[in-house]
Amino acid sequence: MKILDTVTTFFQDNIAPPHKIISAKKNEEGWRVLVEVIEEKDYMRKYARDQMIGLYEVFLDDDHEVTGFSRVSLRYRSEIEETVEQ
């Protein structure tokens, strides 16, 4: 699926490799994708801390170009996941 490839490449190039793409939905403006990313993996490993998972919301237009993104939550990997739906 081209949307998933575009998001994966964008995160690898600009933020960090995606841990998991958990949602991809088409809407009137294009696409909304939710991506989990392991934040600062080396730092957390160095200080023997639980990994932090960032949840990012990404928007793509109908041409599959990323038009915006933001981190919507940050949690320890061991915490129970919360669903972010809007």
PDB file of C-alpha atoms in Angstrom:
ATOM      1  CA  MET A   1       0.000   0.000   0.000  1.00  0.00           C
ATOM      2  CA  LYS A   2       1.596   3.261  -1.152  1.00  0.00           C
ATOM      3  CA  ILE A   3       0.345   5.250   1.864  1.00  0.00           C
ATOM      4  CA  LEU A   4       2.193   2.960   4.296  1.00  0.00           C
ATOM      5  CA  ASP A   5       5.384   3.089   2.203  1.00  0.00           C
ATOM      6  CA  THR A   6       5.254   6.895   2.070  1.00  0.00           C
ATOM      7  CA  VAL A   7       4.753   7.198   5.840  1.00  0.00           C
ATOM      8  CA  THR A   8       7.509   4.670   6.580  1.00  0.00           C
ATOM      9  CA  THR A   9       9.988   6.514   4.352  1.00  0.00           C
ATOM     10  CA  PHE A  10       9.020   9.897   5.837  1.00  0.00           C
ATOM     11  CA  PHE A  11       9.608   8.667   9.403  1.00  0.00           C
ATOM     12  CA  GLN A  12      12.879   6.905   8.547  1.00  0.00           C
ATOM     13  CA  ASP A  13      14.184  10.082   6.907  1.00  0.00           C
ATOM     14  CA  ASN A  14      12.925  12.652   9.439  1.00  0.00           C
ATOM     15  CA  ILE A  15      12.133  11.197  12.859  1.00  0.00           C
ATOM     16  CA  ALA A  16      12.848   7.525  13.570  1.00  0.00           C
ATOM     17  CA  PRO A  17      11.904   4.223  11.970  1.00  0.00           C
ATOM     18  CA  PRO A  18       8.258   3.391  12.682  1.00  0.00           C
ATOM     19  CA  HIS A  19       7.710   0.683  15.279  1.00  0.00           C
ATOM     20  CA  LYS A  20       4.158   0.034  14.107  1.00  0.00           C
ATOM     21  CA  ILE A  21       1.596   1.683  11.825  1.00  0.00           C
ATOM     22  CA  ILE A  22      -1.637   1.171  13.714  1.00  0.00           C
ATOM     23  CA  SER A  23      -4.209   2.969  11.581  1.00  0.00           C
ATOM     24  CA  ALA A  24      -4.688   4.395   8.091  1.00  0.00           C
ATOM     25  CA  LYS A  25      -8.024   6.007   7.229  1.00  0.00           C
ATOM     26  CA  LYS A  26      -9.201   7.946   4.193  1.00  0.00           C
ATOM     27  CA  ASN A  27     -11.078  11.191   4.846  1.00  0.00           C
ATOM     28  CA  GLU A  28     -12.261  14.213   2.841  1.00  0.00           C
ATOM     29  CA  GLU A  29      -8.824  15.882   2.805  1.00  0.00           C
ATOM     30  CA  GLY A  30      -6.749  12.759   2.125  1.00  0.00           C
ATOM     31  CA  TRP A  31      -5.428  10.260   4.657  1.00  0.00           C
ATOM     32  CA  ARG A  32      -4.926  10.156   8.439  1.00  0.00           C
ATOM     33  CA  VAL A  33      -2.353   7.646   9.679  1.00  0.00           C
ATOM     34  CA  LEU A  34      -1.368   6.766  13.266  1.00  0.00           C
ATOM     35  CA  VAL A  35       2.222   5.618  13.772  1.00  0.00           C
ATOM     36  CA  GLU A  36       4.057   4.345  16.851  1.00  0.00           C
ATOM     37  CA  VAL A  37       7.754   5.215  17.136  1.00  0.00           C
ATOM     38  CA  ILE A  38      10.268   4.100  19.765  1.00  0.00           C
ATOM     39  CA  GLU A  39      11.689   7.372  21.086  1.00  0.00           C
ATOM     40  CA  GLU A  40      15.400   7.765  21.900  1.00  0.00           C
ATOM     41  CA  LYS A  41      16.077   4.024  21.949  1.00  0.00           C
ATOM     42  CA  ASP A  42      19.836   4.360  22.623  1.00  0.00           C
ATOM     43  CA  TYR A  43      19.359   6.796  25.516  1.00  0.00           C
ATOM     44  CA  MET A  44      16.741   4.603  27.172  1.00  0.00           C
ATOM     45  CA  ARG A  45      18.885   1.476  26.759  1.00  0.00           C
ATOM     46  CA  LYS A  46      21.960   3.257  28.169  1.00  0.00           C
ATOM     47  CA  TYR A  47      20.131   4.238  31.346  1.00  0.00           C
ATOM     48  CA  ALA A  48      18.238   0.915  31.647  1.00  0.00           C
ATOM     49  CA  ARG A  49      14.858   2.560  31.370  1.00  0.00           C
ATOM     50  CA  ASP A  50      11.700   1.286  29.778  1.00  0.00           C
ATOM     51  CA  GLN A  51      11.373   2.349  26.152  1.00  0.00           C
ATOM     52  CA  MET A  52       9.146   5.307  25.340  1.00  0.00           C
ATOM     53  CA  ILE A  53       6.595   4.924  22.555  1.00  0.00           C
ATOM     54  CA  GLY A  54       5.493   8.063  20.736  1.00  0.00           C
ATOM     55  CA  LEU A  55       2.166   8.021  18.925  1.00  0.00           C
ATOM     56  CA  TYR A  56       2.160  10.270  15.864  1.00  0.00           C
ATOM     57  CA  GLU A  57      -0.736  11.447  13.749  1.00  0.00           C
ATOM     58  CA  VAL A  58       0.233  11.962  10.100  1.00  0.00           C
ATOM     59  CA  PHE A  59      -1.794  13.595   7.339  1.00  0.00           C
ATOM     60  CA  LEU A  60      -1.349  12.920   3.631  1.00  0.00           C
ATOM     61  CA  ASP A  61      -3.087  14.483   0.658  1.00  0.00           C
ATOM     62  CA  ASP A  62      -4.703  12.555  -2.196  1.00  0.00           C
ATOM     63  CA  ASP A  63      -1.321  12.502  -3.985  1.00  0.00           C
ATOM     64  CA  HIS A  64       0.128  10.586  -1.003  1.00  0.00           C
ATOM     65  CA  GLU A  65       2.357  13.485   0.077  1.00  0.00           C
ATOM     66  CA  VAL A  66       2.800  14.154   3.805  1.00  0.00           C
ATOM     67  CA  THR A  67       1.119  17.479   4.607  1.00  0.00           C
ATOM     68  CA  GLY A  68       1.587  17.451   8.381  1.00  0.00           C
ATOM     69  CA  PHE A  69       2.248  15.402  11.492  1.00  0.00           C
ATOM     70  CA  SER A  70       2.281  15.740  15.256  1.00  0.00           C
ATOM     71  CA  ARG A  71       3.039  13.584  18.268  1.00  0.00           C
ATOM     72  CA  VAL A  72      -0.246  13.043  20.079  1.00  0.00           C
ATOM     73  CA  SER A  73       0.991  10.984  23.024  1.00  0.00           C
ATOM     74  CA  LEU A  74       4.061   9.538  24.705  1.00  0.00           C
ATOM     75  CA  ARG A  75       4.031   6.518  27.005  1.00  0.00           C
ATOM     76  CA  TYR A  76       6.294   3.875  28.464  1.00  0.00           C
ATOM     77  CA  ARG A  77       6.207   0.677  26.456  1.00  0.00           C
ATOM     78  CA  SER A  78       5.034  -1.271  29.518  1.00  0.00           C
ATOM     79  CA  GLU A  79       1.984   0.972  30.033  1.00  0.00           C
ATOM     80  CA  ILE A  80      -1.382  -0.079  28.722  1.00  0.00           C
ATOM     81  CA  GLU A  81      -2.107   1.414  25.313  1.00  0.00           C
ATOM     82  CA  GLU A  82      -4.837   4.007  24.969  1.00  0.00           C
ATOM     83  CA  THR A  83      -6.867   4.357  21.813  1.00  0.00           C
ATOM     84  CA  VAL A  84      -6.738   7.734  20.071  1.00  0.00           C
ATOM     85  CA  GLU A  85      -9.738   7.991  17.769  1.00  0.00           C
ATOM     86  CA  GLN A  86     -11.377  11.120  16.483  1.00  0.00           C
TER      87      GLN A  86
END
